[in-house]
Amino acid sequence: MLRRIISAAAALALAVSISTGCSAQSRDDSRLSIVCTVYPLYDWTSQIVSGAPDTDLTYLMDNGADLHNYQPTADDMMTVSDCDVFIYVGGESDKWVDSALKNARNKDMKVIDLMDVLGSRLREEELKEGMQSTEEEEEDSGNEPEFDEHIWLSLRNAEDCTVAIASILSDADSEHAEIFKNNASAYIDELAALDDDYKELTDSAENRTLIFGDRFPFRYLVDDYGLDYYAAFKGCSSESEASFETVTFLAGKCDELGAEYVFTIDGSDCSIADAVIASTKSKSQKVLTLNSMQSVKAADGKPAPSYIELMTDNLNTLKEALN
Ligand SMILES: [Zn+2]
């Protein structure tokens, strides 16, 4: 929908420039077009370009496609092909990007791979005790490191990415560099303030272990605040059935730690969390959901909540479990 509005606006701009006798310029020449893949990257960038004129920002996965299952449509490939700045995560699920960029029409495109930007801040997905794993994952462990691509689930990563995005936008559009710089600096202050709230909560937490009856895309979040976790699956494993052993292991951890909550992630049917709870001694744990933001879309005619709002919701959910 957003993309349709943007292209309609571009067509209108073109029509206006023709009718006023100016030479018809292509959209690429007159406006800065930016494409972001997943929602958090889009929302960060929208903060940075806020108030900058002549800027078109596209959220590529705006139909709620899960990052791991996303397949670009022909329309998506065209959008990427013509843009001035392309911003993506650069992980396992972005394999489609290579060919999209190789075939891009705009040969001067600025491209930013945020996992490259984060470098030493990257963390590997861990195969932890009790996890359900595929044979492939077991063979992989000890081989090539598989970095967790859910980089946005760290406010500190978000700060680093904001700096990098502002910088590449300034390269692409030096005229508005001052706006990008000021917006980025104000946004980093907001991110840092929320990071302080997380720090304050987790520093004083009595319970420091989260139990996920689900996939586990939150490696960066627990790492930032020194929390521990157990989960049914490593990262966003393609595995979806948890074995009896995994369920009883997690239930045993709930009993051992006196956990009152079992976590799931957005989009879960809670079946594994429910099975874990049913296998504990008290069977009285409540299910809490943390939002991984890997498939965010606008709903009911309202825009999607911002990254800051979603991370604040996650903080409030953690508050319940940690105190
Ligand atoms: Zn994921």
PDB file of N, CA, C and O in Angstrom, residues 78-152:
ATOM      1  N   MET A  78      11.936  -4.621  -8.538  1.00  0.00           N
ATOM      2  CA  MET A  78      11.986  -3.334  -9.244  1.00  0.00           C
ATOM      3  C   MET A  78      12.271  -2.192  -8.262  1.00  0.00           C
ATOM      4  O   MET A  78      13.059  -1.301  -8.541  1.00  0.00           O
ATOM      5  N   THR A  79      11.597  -2.252  -7.113  1.00  0.00           N
ATOM      6  CA  THR A  79      11.763  -1.204  -6.103  1.00  0.00           C
ATOM      7  C   THR A  79      13.215  -1.144  -5.645  1.00  0.00           C
ATOM      8  O   THR A  79      13.806  -0.073  -5.532  1.00  0.00           O
ATOM      9  N   VAL A  80      13.800  -2.329  -5.397  1.00  0.00           N
ATOM     10  CA  VAL A  80      15.194  -2.387  -4.954  1.00  0.00           C
ATOM     11  C   VAL A  80      16.112  -1.919  -6.088  1.00  0.00           C
ATOM     12  O   VAL A  80      17.052  -1.149  -5.872  1.00  0.00           O
ATOM     13  N   SER A  81      15.824  -2.361  -7.282  1.00  0.00           N
ATOM     14  CA  SER A  81      16.669  -2.108  -8.446  1.00  0.00           C
ATOM     15  C   SER A  81      16.900  -0.612  -8.721  1.00  0.00           C
ATOM     16  O   SER A  81      17.971  -0.203  -9.158  1.00  0.00           O
ATOM     17  N   ASP A  82      15.882   0.198  -8.429  1.00  0.00           N
ATOM     18  CA  ASP A  82      15.935   1.623  -8.777  1.00  0.00           C
ATOM     19  C   ASP A  82      16.304   2.544  -7.621  1.00  0.00           C
ATOM     20  O   ASP A  82      16.463   3.738  -7.822  1.00  0.00           O
ATOM     21  N   CYS A  83      16.405   1.997  -6.402  1.00  0.00           N
ATOM     22  CA  CYS A  83      16.535   2.904  -5.256  1.00  0.00           C
ATOM     23  C   CYS A  83      17.930   3.532  -5.164  1.00  0.00           C
ATOM     24  O   CYS A  83      18.882   3.057  -5.787  1.00  0.00           O
ATOM     25  N   ASP A  84      18.033   4.601  -4.395  1.00  0.00           N
ATOM     26  CA  ASP A  84      19.331   5.270  -4.187  1.00  0.00           C
ATOM     27  C   ASP A  84      20.085   4.678  -3.006  1.00  0.00           C
ATOM     28  O   ASP A  84      21.314   4.623  -3.007  1.00  0.00           O
ATOM     29  N   VAL A  85      19.327   4.268  -1.961  1.00  0.00           N
ATOM     30  CA  VAL A  85      19.971   3.700  -0.771  1.00  0.00           C
ATOM     31  C   VAL A  85      19.214   2.439  -0.371  1.00  0.00           C
ATOM     32  O   VAL A  85      17.983   2.463  -0.241  1.00  0.00           O
ATOM     33  N   PHE A  86      19.937   1.338  -0.196  1.00  0.00           N
ATOM     34  CA  PHE A  86      19.316   0.074   0.203  1.00  0.00           C
ATOM     35  C   PHE A  86      19.900  -0.352   1.553  1.00  0.00           C
ATOM     36  O   PHE A  86      21.119  -0.450   1.714  1.00  0.00           O
ATOM     37  N   ILE A  87      19.010  -0.570   2.519  1.00  0.00           N
ATOM     38  CA  ILE A  87      19.438  -0.867   3.888  1.00  0.00           C
ATOM     39  C   ILE A  87      18.904  -2.242   4.283  1.00  0.00           C
ATOM     40  O   ILE A  87      17.685  -2.462   4.249  1.00  0.00           O
ATOM     41  N   TYR A  88      19.792  -3.178   4.632  1.00  0.00           N
ATOM     42  CA  TYR A  88      19.339  -4.528   4.972  1.00  0.00           C
ATOM     43  C   TYR A  88      20.173  -5.111   6.105  1.00  0.00           C
ATOM     44  O   TYR A  88      21.187  -4.538   6.511  1.00  0.00           O
ATOM     45  N   VAL A  89      19.741  -6.282   6.616  1.00  0.00           N
ATOM     46  CA  VAL A  89      20.397  -6.884   7.778  1.00  0.00           C
ATOM     47  C   VAL A  89      21.698  -7.574   7.388  1.00  0.00           C
ATOM     48  O   VAL A  89      22.727  -7.418   8.048  1.00  0.00           O
ATOM     49  N   GLY A  90      21.649  -8.375   6.325  1.00  0.00           N
ATOM     50  CA  GLY A  90      22.861  -9.059   5.873  1.00  0.00           C
ATOM     51  C   GLY A  90      23.069 -10.432   6.480  1.00  0.00           C
ATOM     52  O   GLY A  90      24.198 -10.934   6.513  1.00  0.00           O
ATOM     53  N   GLY A  91      22.008 -11.046   6.960  1.00  0.00           N
ATOM     54  CA  GLY A  91      22.129 -12.380   7.566  1.00  0.00           C
ATOM     55  C   GLY A  91      21.690 -13.499   6.648  1.00  0.00           C
ATOM     56  O   GLY A  91      21.458 -13.299   5.451  1.00  0.00           O
ATOM     57  N   GLU A  92      21.595 -14.674   7.259  1.00  0.00           N
ATOM     58  CA  GLU A  92      21.195 -15.917   6.605  1.00  0.00           C
ATOM     59  C   GLU A  92      19.948 -15.755   5.704  1.00  0.00           C
ATOM     60  O   GLU A  92      19.896 -16.324   4.615  1.00  0.00           O
ATOM     61  N   SER A  93      18.974 -14.984   6.171  1.00  0.00           N
ATOM     62  CA  SER A  93      17.698 -14.882   5.442  1.00  0.00           C
ATOM     63  C   SER A  93      17.756 -13.885   4.287  1.00  0.00           C
ATOM     64  O   SER A  93      16.784 -13.740   3.561  1.00  0.00           O
ATOM     65  N   ASP A  94      18.874 -13.196   4.133  1.00  0.00           N
ATOM     66  CA  ASP A  94      18.979 -12.176   3.086  1.00  0.00           C
ATOM     67  C   ASP A  94      19.743 -12.671   1.860  1.00  0.00           C
ATOM     68  O   ASP A  94      20.315 -11.874   1.118  1.00  0.00           O
ATOM     69  N   LYS A  95      19.716 -13.981   1.642  1.00  0.00           N
ATOM     70  CA  LYS A  95      20.481 -14.518   0.509  1.00  0.00           C
ATOM     71  C   LYS A  95      19.981 -13.993  -0.834  1.00  0.00           C
ATOM     72  O   LYS A  95      20.742 -13.920  -1.791  1.00  0.00           O
ATOM     73  N   TRP A  96      18.707 -13.623  -0.881  1.00  0.00           N
ATOM     74  CA  TRP A  96      18.122 -13.110  -2.126  1.00  0.00           C
ATOM     75  C   TRP A  96      18.729 -11.764  -2.542  1.00  0.00           C
ATOM     76  O   TRP A  96      18.653 -11.368  -3.705  1.00  0.00           O
ATOM     77  N   VAL A  97      19.350 -11.080  -1.573  1.00  0.00           N
ATOM     78  CA  VAL A  97      19.831  -9.714  -1.826  1.00  0.00           C
ATOM     79  C   VAL A  97      20.951  -9.687  -2.876  1.00  0.00           C
ATOM     80  O   VAL A  97      20.975  -8.801  -3.733  1.00  0.00           O
ATOM     81  N   ASP A  98      21.847 -10.665  -2.835  1.00  0.00           N
ATOM     82  CA  ASP A  98      22.989 -10.681  -3.752  1.00  0.00           C
ATOM     83  C   ASP A  98      22.560 -10.534  -5.209  1.00  0.00           C
ATOM     84  O   ASP A  98      23.067  -9.673  -5.926  1.00  0.00           O
ATOM     85  N   SER A  99      21.637 -11.391  -5.639  1.00  0.00           N
ATOM     86  CA  SER A  99      21.243 -11.336  -7.040  1.00  0.00           C
ATOM     87  C   SER A  99      20.427 -10.079  -7.326  1.00  0.00           C
ATOM     88  O   SER A  99      20.521  -9.515  -8.418  1.00  0.00           O
ATOM     89  N   ALA A 100      19.648  -9.638  -6.319  1.00  0.00           N
ATOM     90  CA  ALA A 100      18.868  -8.403  -6.527  1.00  0.00           C
ATOM     91  C   ALA A 100      19.805  -7.228  -6.796  1.00  0.00           C
ATOM     92  O   ALA A 100      19.555  -6.395  -7.667  1.00  0.00           O
ATOM     93  N   LEU A 101      20.923  -7.164  -6.076  1.00  0.00           N
ATOM     94  CA  LEU A 101      21.857  -6.048  -6.248  1.00  0.00           C
ATOM     95  C   LEU A 101      22.670  -6.194  -7.530  1.00  0.00           C
ATOM     96  O   LEU A 101      22.981  -5.210  -8.194  1.00  0.00           O
ATOM     97  N   LYS A 102      23.003  -7.448  -7.859  1.00  0.00           N
ATOM     98  CA  LYS A 102      23.800  -7.681  -9.067  1.00  0.00           C
ATOM     99  C   LYS A 102      23.039  -7.210 -10.306  1.00  0.00           C
ATOM    100  O   LYS A 102      23.624  -6.674 -11.238  1.00  0.00           O
ATOM    101  N   ASN A 103      21.716  -7.416 -10.273  1.00  0.00           N
ATOM    102  CA  ASN A 103      20.889  -7.056 -11.431  1.00  0.00           C
ATOM    103  C   ASN A 103      20.272  -5.667 -11.323  1.00  0.00           C
ATOM    104  O   ASN A 103      19.433  -5.301 -12.141  1.00  0.00           O
ATOM    105  N   ALA A 104      20.682  -4.895 -10.325  1.00  0.00           N
ATOM    106  CA  ALA A 104      20.043  -3.591 -10.099  1.00  0.00           C
ATOM    107  C   ALA A 104      20.322  -2.635 -11.256  1.00  0.00           C
ATOM    108  O   ALA A 104      21.418  -2.628 -11.810  1.00  0.00           O
ATOM    109  N   ARG A 105      19.311  -1.832 -11.589  1.00  0.00           N
ATOM    110  CA  ARG A 105      19.485  -0.844 -12.659  1.00  0.00           C
ATOM    111  C   ARG A 105      20.339   0.332 -12.207  1.00  0.00           C
ATOM    112  O   ARG A 105      21.119   0.877 -12.964  1.00  0.00           O
ATOM    113  N   ASN A 106      20.154   0.742 -10.947  1.00  0.00           N
ATOM    114  CA  ASN A 106      20.932   1.873 -10.439  1.00  0.00           C
ATOM    115  C   ASN A 106      22.316   1.401  -9.993  1.00  0.00           C
ATOM    116  O   ASN A 106      22.483   0.804  -8.937  1.00  0.00           O
ATOM    117  N   LYS A 107      23.302   1.678 -10.791  1.00  0.00           N
ATOM    118  CA  LYS A 107      24.656   1.198 -10.510  1.00  0.00           C
ATOM    119  C   LYS A 107      25.357   2.078  -9.460  1.00  0.00           C
ATOM    120  O   LYS A 107      26.424   1.737  -8.973  1.00  0.00           O
ATOM    121  N   ASP A 108      24.764   3.228  -9.127  1.00  0.00           N
ATOM    122  CA  ASP A 108      25.361   4.107  -8.108  1.00  0.00           C
ATOM    123  C   ASP A 108      24.713   3.943  -6.746  1.00  0.00           C
ATOM    124  O   ASP A 108      24.913   4.773  -5.856  1.00  0.00           O
ATOM    125  N   MET A 109      23.929   2.887  -6.602  1.00  0.00           N
ATOM    126  CA  MET A 109      23.199   2.678  -5.351  1.00  0.00           C
ATOM    127  C   MET A 109      24.156   2.567  -4.165  1.00  0.00           C
ATOM    128  O   MET A 109      25.215   1.958  -4.260  1.00  0.00           O
ATOM    129  N   LYS A 110      23.755   3.214  -3.048  1.00  0.00           N
ATOM    130  CA  LYS A 110      24.511   3.048  -1.804  1.00  0.00           C
ATOM    131  C   LYS A 110      23.840   1.915  -1.028  1.00  0.00           C
ATOM    132  O   LYS A 110      22.612   1.913  -0.875  1.00  0.00           O
ATOM    133  N   VAL A 111      24.651   0.982  -0.548  1.00  0.00           N
ATOM    134  CA  VAL A 111      24.111  -0.210   0.102  1.00  0.00           C
ATOM    135  C   VAL A 111      24.714  -0.348   1.486  1.00  0.00           C
ATOM    136  O   VAL A 111      25.923  -0.155   1.656  1.00  0.00           O
ATOM    137  N   ILE A 112      23.881  -0.649   2.475  1.00  0.00           N
ATOM    138  CA  ILE A 112      24.423  -0.851   3.811  1.00  0.00           C
ATOM    139  C   ILE A 112      23.959  -2.182   4.395  1.00  0.00           C
ATOM    140  O   ILE A 112      22.777  -2.448   4.511  1.00  0.00           O
ATOM    141  N   ASP A 113      24.940  -3.025   4.715  1.00  0.00           N
ATOM    142  CA  ASP A 113      24.736  -4.338   5.327  1.00  0.00           C
ATOM    143  C   ASP A 113      25.017  -4.140   6.821  1.00  0.00           C
ATOM    144  O   ASP A 113      26.156  -3.937   7.230  1.00  0.00           O
ATOM    145  N   LEU A 114      23.964  -4.162   7.642  1.00  0.00           N
ATOM    146  CA  LEU A 114      24.140  -3.758   9.046  1.00  0.00           C
ATOM    147  C   LEU A 114      24.905  -4.780   9.878  1.00  0.00           C
ATOM    148  O   LEU A 114      25.533  -4.420  10.880  1.00  0.00           O
ATOM    149  N   MET A 115      24.893  -6.048   9.470  1.00  0.00           N
ATOM    150  CA  MET A 115      25.708  -7.018  10.211  1.00  0.00           C
ATOM    151  C   MET A 115      27.197  -6.731   9.999  1.00  0.00           C
ATOM    152  O   MET A 115      28.011  -6.945  10.883  1.00  0.00           O
ATOM    153  N   ASP A 116      27.513  -6.210   8.824  1.00  0.00           N
ATOM    154  CA  ASP A 116      28.875  -5.753   8.547  1.00  0.00           C
ATOM    155  C   ASP A 116      29.242  -4.586   9.453  1.00  0.00           C
ATOM    156  O   ASP A 116      30.355  -4.511   9.980  1.00  0.00           O
ATOM    157  N   VAL A 117      28.297  -3.678   9.614  1.00  0.00           N
ATOM    158  CA  VAL A 117      28.517  -2.495  10.452  1.00  0.00           C
ATOM    159  C   VAL A 117      28.784  -2.921  11.903  1.00  0.00           C
ATOM    160  O   VAL A 117      29.660  -2.377  12.572  1.00  0.00           O
ATOM    161  N   LEU A 118      28.031  -3.926  12.374  1.00  0.00           N
ATOM    162  CA  LEU A 118      28.117  -4.280  13.797  1.00  0.00           C
ATOM    163  C   LEU A 118      29.375  -5.077  14.141  1.00  0.00           C
ATOM    164  O   LEU A 118      29.839  -5.037  15.275  1.00  0.00           O
ATOM    165  N   GLY A 119      29.916  -5.780  13.157  1.00  0.00           N
ATOM    166  CA  GLY A 119      31.205  -6.453  13.336  1.00  0.00           C
ATOM    167  C   GLY A 119      31.333  -7.234  14.621  1.00  0.00           C
ATOM    168  O   GLY A 119      30.669  -8.253  14.814  1.00  0.00           O
ATOM    169  N   SER A 120      32.154  -6.746  15.541  1.00  0.00           N
ATOM    170  CA  SER A 120      32.455  -7.501  16.760  1.00  0.00           C
ATOM    171  C   SER A 120      31.261  -7.561  17.729  1.00  0.00           C
ATOM    172  O   SER A 120      31.298  -8.297  18.706  1.00  0.00           O
ATOM    173  N   ARG A 121      30.222  -6.796  17.468  1.00  0.00           N
ATOM    174  CA  ARG A 121      29.030  -6.882  18.327  1.00  0.00           C
ATOM    175  C   ARG A 121      28.141  -8.082  17.959  1.00  0.00           C
ATOM    176  O   ARG A 121      27.216  -8.414  18.700  1.00  0.00           O
ATOM    177  N   LEU A 122      28.430  -8.722  16.840  1.00  0.00           N
ATOM    178  CA  LEU A 122      27.605  -9.864  16.423  1.00  0.00           C
ATOM    179  C   LEU A 122      27.756 -11.021  17.403  1.00  0.00           C
ATOM    180  O   LEU A 122      28.818 -11.232  17.973  1.00  0.00           O
ATOM    181  N   ARG A 123      26.668 -11.750  17.596  1.00  0.00           N
ATOM    182  CA  ARG A 123      26.678 -12.921  18.472  1.00  0.00           C
ATOM    183  C   ARG A 123      26.206 -14.128  17.688  1.00  0.00           C
ATOM    184  O   ARG A 123      25.327 -14.028  16.852  1.00  0.00           O
ATOM    185  N   GLU A 124      26.779 -15.277  18.046  1.00  0.00           N
ATOM    186  CA  GLU A 124      26.353 -16.510  17.395  1.00  0.00           C
ATOM    187  C   GLU A 124      25.081 -17.037  18.036  1.00  0.00           C
ATOM    188  O   GLU A 124      24.863 -16.848  19.227  1.00  0.00           O
ATOM    189  N   GLU A 125      24.289 -17.726  17.234  1.00  0.00           N
ATOM    190  CA  GLU A 125      23.160 -18.452  17.817  1.00  0.00           C
ATOM    191  C   GLU A 125      23.756 -19.643  18.559  1.00  0.00           C
ATOM    192  O   GLU A 125      24.635 -20.319  18.054  1.00  0.00           O
ATOM    193  N   GLU A 126      23.285 -19.875  19.774  1.00  0.00           N
ATOM    194  CA  GLU A 126      23.853 -20.959  20.581  1.00  0.00           C
ATOM    195  C   GLU A 126      22.935 -22.175  20.577  1.00  0.00           C
ATOM    196  O   GLU A 126      21.721 -22.038  20.668  1.00  0.00           O
ATOM    197  N   LEU A 127      23.551 -23.341  20.558  1.00  0.00           N
ATOM    198  CA  LEU A 127      22.800 -24.563  20.794  1.00  0.00           C
ATOM    199  C   LEU A 127      22.960 -24.854  22.281  1.00  0.00           C
ATOM    200  O   LEU A 127      24.005 -25.312  22.726  1.00  0.00           O
ATOM    201  N   LYS A 128      21.935 -24.493  23.060  1.00  0.00           N
ATOM    202  CA  LYS A 128      22.035 -24.617  24.518  1.00  0.00           C
ATOM    203  C   LYS A 128      21.433 -25.923  24.998  1.00  0.00           C
ATOM    204  O   LYS A 128      20.614 -26.538  24.323  1.00  0.00           O
ATOM    205  N   GLU A 129      21.820 -26.282  26.198  1.00  0.00           N
ATOM    206  CA  GLU A 129      21.302 -27.490  26.832  1.00  0.00           C
ATOM    207  C   GLU A 129      19.767 -27.543  26.750  1.00  0.00           C
ATOM    208  O   GLU A 129      19.097 -26.543  26.983  1.00  0.00           O
ATOM    209  N   GLY A 130      19.250 -28.687  26.391  1.00  0.00           N
ATOM    210  CA  GLY A 130      17.805 -28.890  26.371  1.00  0.00           C
ATOM    211  C   GLY A 130      17.130 -28.511  25.066  1.00  0.00           C
ATOM    212  O   GLY A 130      15.962 -28.790  24.865  1.00  0.00           O
ATOM    213  N   MET A 131      17.880 -27.881  24.142  1.00  0.00           N
ATOM    214  CA  MET A 131      17.237 -27.413  22.908  1.00  0.00           C
ATOM    215  C   MET A 131      16.964 -28.544  21.936  1.00  0.00           C
ATOM    216  O   MET A 131      17.740 -29.473  21.795  1.00  0.00           O
ATOM    217  N   GLN A 132      15.840 -28.350  21.256  1.00  0.00           N
ATOM    218  CA  GLN A 132      15.479 -29.231  20.158  1.00  0.00           C
ATOM    219  C   GLN A 132      16.273 -28.783  18.951  1.00  0.00           C
ATOM    220  O   GLN A 132      16.293 -27.608  18.641  1.00  0.00           O
ATOM    221  N   SER A 133      16.962 -29.694  18.270  1.00  0.00           N
ATOM    222  CA  SER A 133      17.722 -29.227  17.112  1.00  0.00           C
ATOM    223  C   SER A 133      17.591 -30.195  15.956  1.00  0.00           C
ATOM    224  O   SER A 133      17.325 -31.370  16.133  1.00  0.00           O
ATOM    225  N   THR A 134      17.793 -29.682  14.771  1.00  0.00           N
ATOM    226  CA  THR A 134      17.815 -30.534  13.589  1.00  0.00           C
ATOM    227  C   THR A 134      19.196 -31.174  13.501  1.00  0.00           C
ATOM    228  O   THR A 134      20.155 -30.685  14.098  1.00  0.00           O
ATOM    229  N   GLU A 135      19.308 -32.251  12.724  1.00  0.00           N
ATOM    230  CA  GLU A 135      20.614 -32.899  12.546  1.00  0.00           C
ATOM    231  C   GLU A 135      21.606 -31.914  11.946  1.00  0.00           C
ATOM    232  O   GLU A 135      22.764 -31.867  12.325  1.00  0.00           O
ATOM    233  N   GLU A 136      21.093 -31.127  11.023  1.00  0.00           N
ATOM    234  CA  GLU A 136      21.921 -30.133  10.329  1.00  0.00           C
ATOM    235  C   GLU A 136      22.535 -29.153  11.341  1.00  0.00           C
ATOM    236  O   GLU A 136      23.717 -28.826  11.262  1.00  0.00           O
ATOM    237  N   GLU A 137      21.708 -28.704  12.299  1.00  0.00           N
ATOM    238  CA  GLU A 137      22.195 -27.757  13.298  1.00  0.00           C
ATOM    239  C   GLU A 137      23.274 -28.388  14.172  1.00  0.00           C
ATOM    240  O   GLU A 137      24.225 -27.737  14.556  1.00  0.00           O
ATOM    241  N   GLU A 138      23.091 -29.688  14.473  1.00  0.00           N
ATOM    242  CA  GLU A 138      24.103 -30.346  15.302  1.00  0.00           C
ATOM    243  C   GLU A 138      25.415 -30.478  14.552  1.00  0.00           C
ATOM    244  O   GLU A 138      26.490 -30.298  15.096  1.00  0.00           O
ATOM    245  N   GLU A 139      25.315 -30.806  13.232  1.00  0.00           N
ATOM    246  CA  GLU A 139      26.530 -30.902  12.414  1.00  0.00           C
ATOM    247  C   GLU A 139      27.197 -29.538  12.284  1.00  0.00           C
ATOM    248  O   GLU A 139      28.408 -29.431  12.280  1.00  0.00           O
ATOM    249  N   ASP A 140      26.379 -28.506  12.187  1.00  0.00           N
ATOM    250  CA  ASP A 140      26.891 -27.142  12.019  1.00  0.00           C
ATOM    251  C   ASP A 140      27.625 -26.633  13.247  1.00  0.00           C
ATOM    252  O   ASP A 140      28.557 -25.849  13.140  1.00  0.00           O
ATOM    253  N   SER A 141      27.187 -27.078  14.425  1.00  0.00           N
ATOM    254  CA  SER A 141      27.793 -26.520  15.634  1.00  0.00           C
ATOM    255  C   SER A 141      29.275 -26.892  15.641  1.00  0.00           C
ATOM    256  O   SER A 141      29.642 -28.028  15.435  1.00  0.00           O
ATOM    257  N   GLY A 142      30.119 -25.920  15.849  1.00  0.00           N
ATOM    258  CA  GLY A 142      31.558 -26.174  15.811  1.00  0.00           C
ATOM    259  C   GLY A 142      32.150 -25.869  14.445  1.00  0.00           C
ATOM    260  O   GLY A 142      33.341 -25.708  14.311  1.00  0.00           O
ATOM    261  N   ASN A 143      31.315 -25.777  13.422  1.00  0.00           N
ATOM    262  CA  ASN A 143      31.817 -25.367  12.106  1.00  0.00           C
ATOM    263  C   ASN A 143      31.729 -23.854  11.989  1.00  0.00           C
ATOM    264  O   ASN A 143      31.967 -23.140  12.938  1.00  0.00           O
ATOM    265  N   GLU A 144      31.330 -23.407  10.828  1.00  0.00           N
ATOM    266  CA  GLU A 144      31.139 -21.980  10.569  1.00  0.00           C
ATOM    267  C   GLU A 144      30.250 -21.331  11.627  1.00  0.00           C
ATOM    268  O   GLU A 144      29.175 -21.836  11.916  1.00  0.00           O
ATOM    269  N   PRO A 145      30.644 -20.196  12.185  1.00  0.00           N
ATOM    270  CA  PRO A 145      29.743 -19.539  13.140  1.00  0.00           C
ATOM    271  C   PRO A 145      28.480 -19.054  12.425  1.00  0.00           C
ATOM    272  O   PRO A 145      28.554 -18.552  11.312  1.00  0.00           O
ATOM    273  N   GLU A 146      27.340 -19.260  13.077  1.00  0.00           N
ATOM    274  CA  GLU A 146      26.086 -18.788  12.496  1.00  0.00           C
ATOM    275  C   GLU A 146      25.603 -17.619  13.332  1.00  0.00           C
ATOM    276  O   GLU A 146      25.099 -17.798  14.433  1.00  0.00           O
ATOM    277  N   PHE A 147      25.795 -16.412  12.819  1.00  0.00           N
ATOM    278  CA  PHE A 147      25.478 -15.227  13.607  1.00  0.00           C
ATOM    279  C   PHE A 147      23.976 -14.972  13.643  1.00  0.00           C
ATOM    280  O   PHE A 147      23.287 -15.168  12.651  1.00  0.00           O
ATOM    281  N   ASP A 148      23.527 -14.569  14.801  1.00  0.00           N
ATOM    282  CA  ASP A 148      22.116 -14.241  15.005  1.00  0.00           C
ATOM    283  C   ASP A 148      21.787 -12.994  14.194  1.00  0.00           C
ATOM    284  O   ASP A 148      22.404 -11.946  14.379  1.00  0.00           O
ATOM    285  N   GLU A 149      20.812 -13.122  13.305  1.00  0.00           N
ATOM    286  CA  GLU A 149      20.493 -11.982  12.426  1.00  0.00           C
ATOM    287  C   GLU A 149      19.440 -11.042  13.021  1.00  0.00           C
ATOM    288  O   GLU A 149      19.098 -10.031  12.411  1.00  0.00           O
ATOM    289  N   HIS A 150      18.954 -11.349  14.225  1.00  0.00           N
ATOM    290  CA  HIS A 150      17.946 -10.461  14.842  1.00  0.00           C
ATOM    291  C   HIS A 150      18.653  -9.322  15.576  1.00  0.00           C
ATOM    292  O   HIS A 150      18.475  -9.121  16.778  1.00  0.00           O
ATOM    293  N   ILE A 151      19.463  -8.593  14.819  1.00  0.00           N
ATOM    294  CA  ILE A 151      20.363  -7.589  15.392  1.00  0.00           C
ATOM    295  C   ILE A 151      19.641  -6.438  16.078  1.00  0.00           C
ATOM    296  O   ILE A 151      20.188  -5.776  16.944  1.00  0.00           O
ATOM    297  N   TRP A 152      18.368  -6.209  15.649  1.00  0.00           N
ATOM    298  CA  TRP A 152      17.626  -5.057  16.183  1.00  0.00           C
ATOM    299  C   TRP A 152      17.140  -5.272  17.603  1.00  0.00           C
ATOM    300  O   TRP A 152      16.647  -4.346  18.228  1.00  0.00           O
TER     301      TRP A 152
END
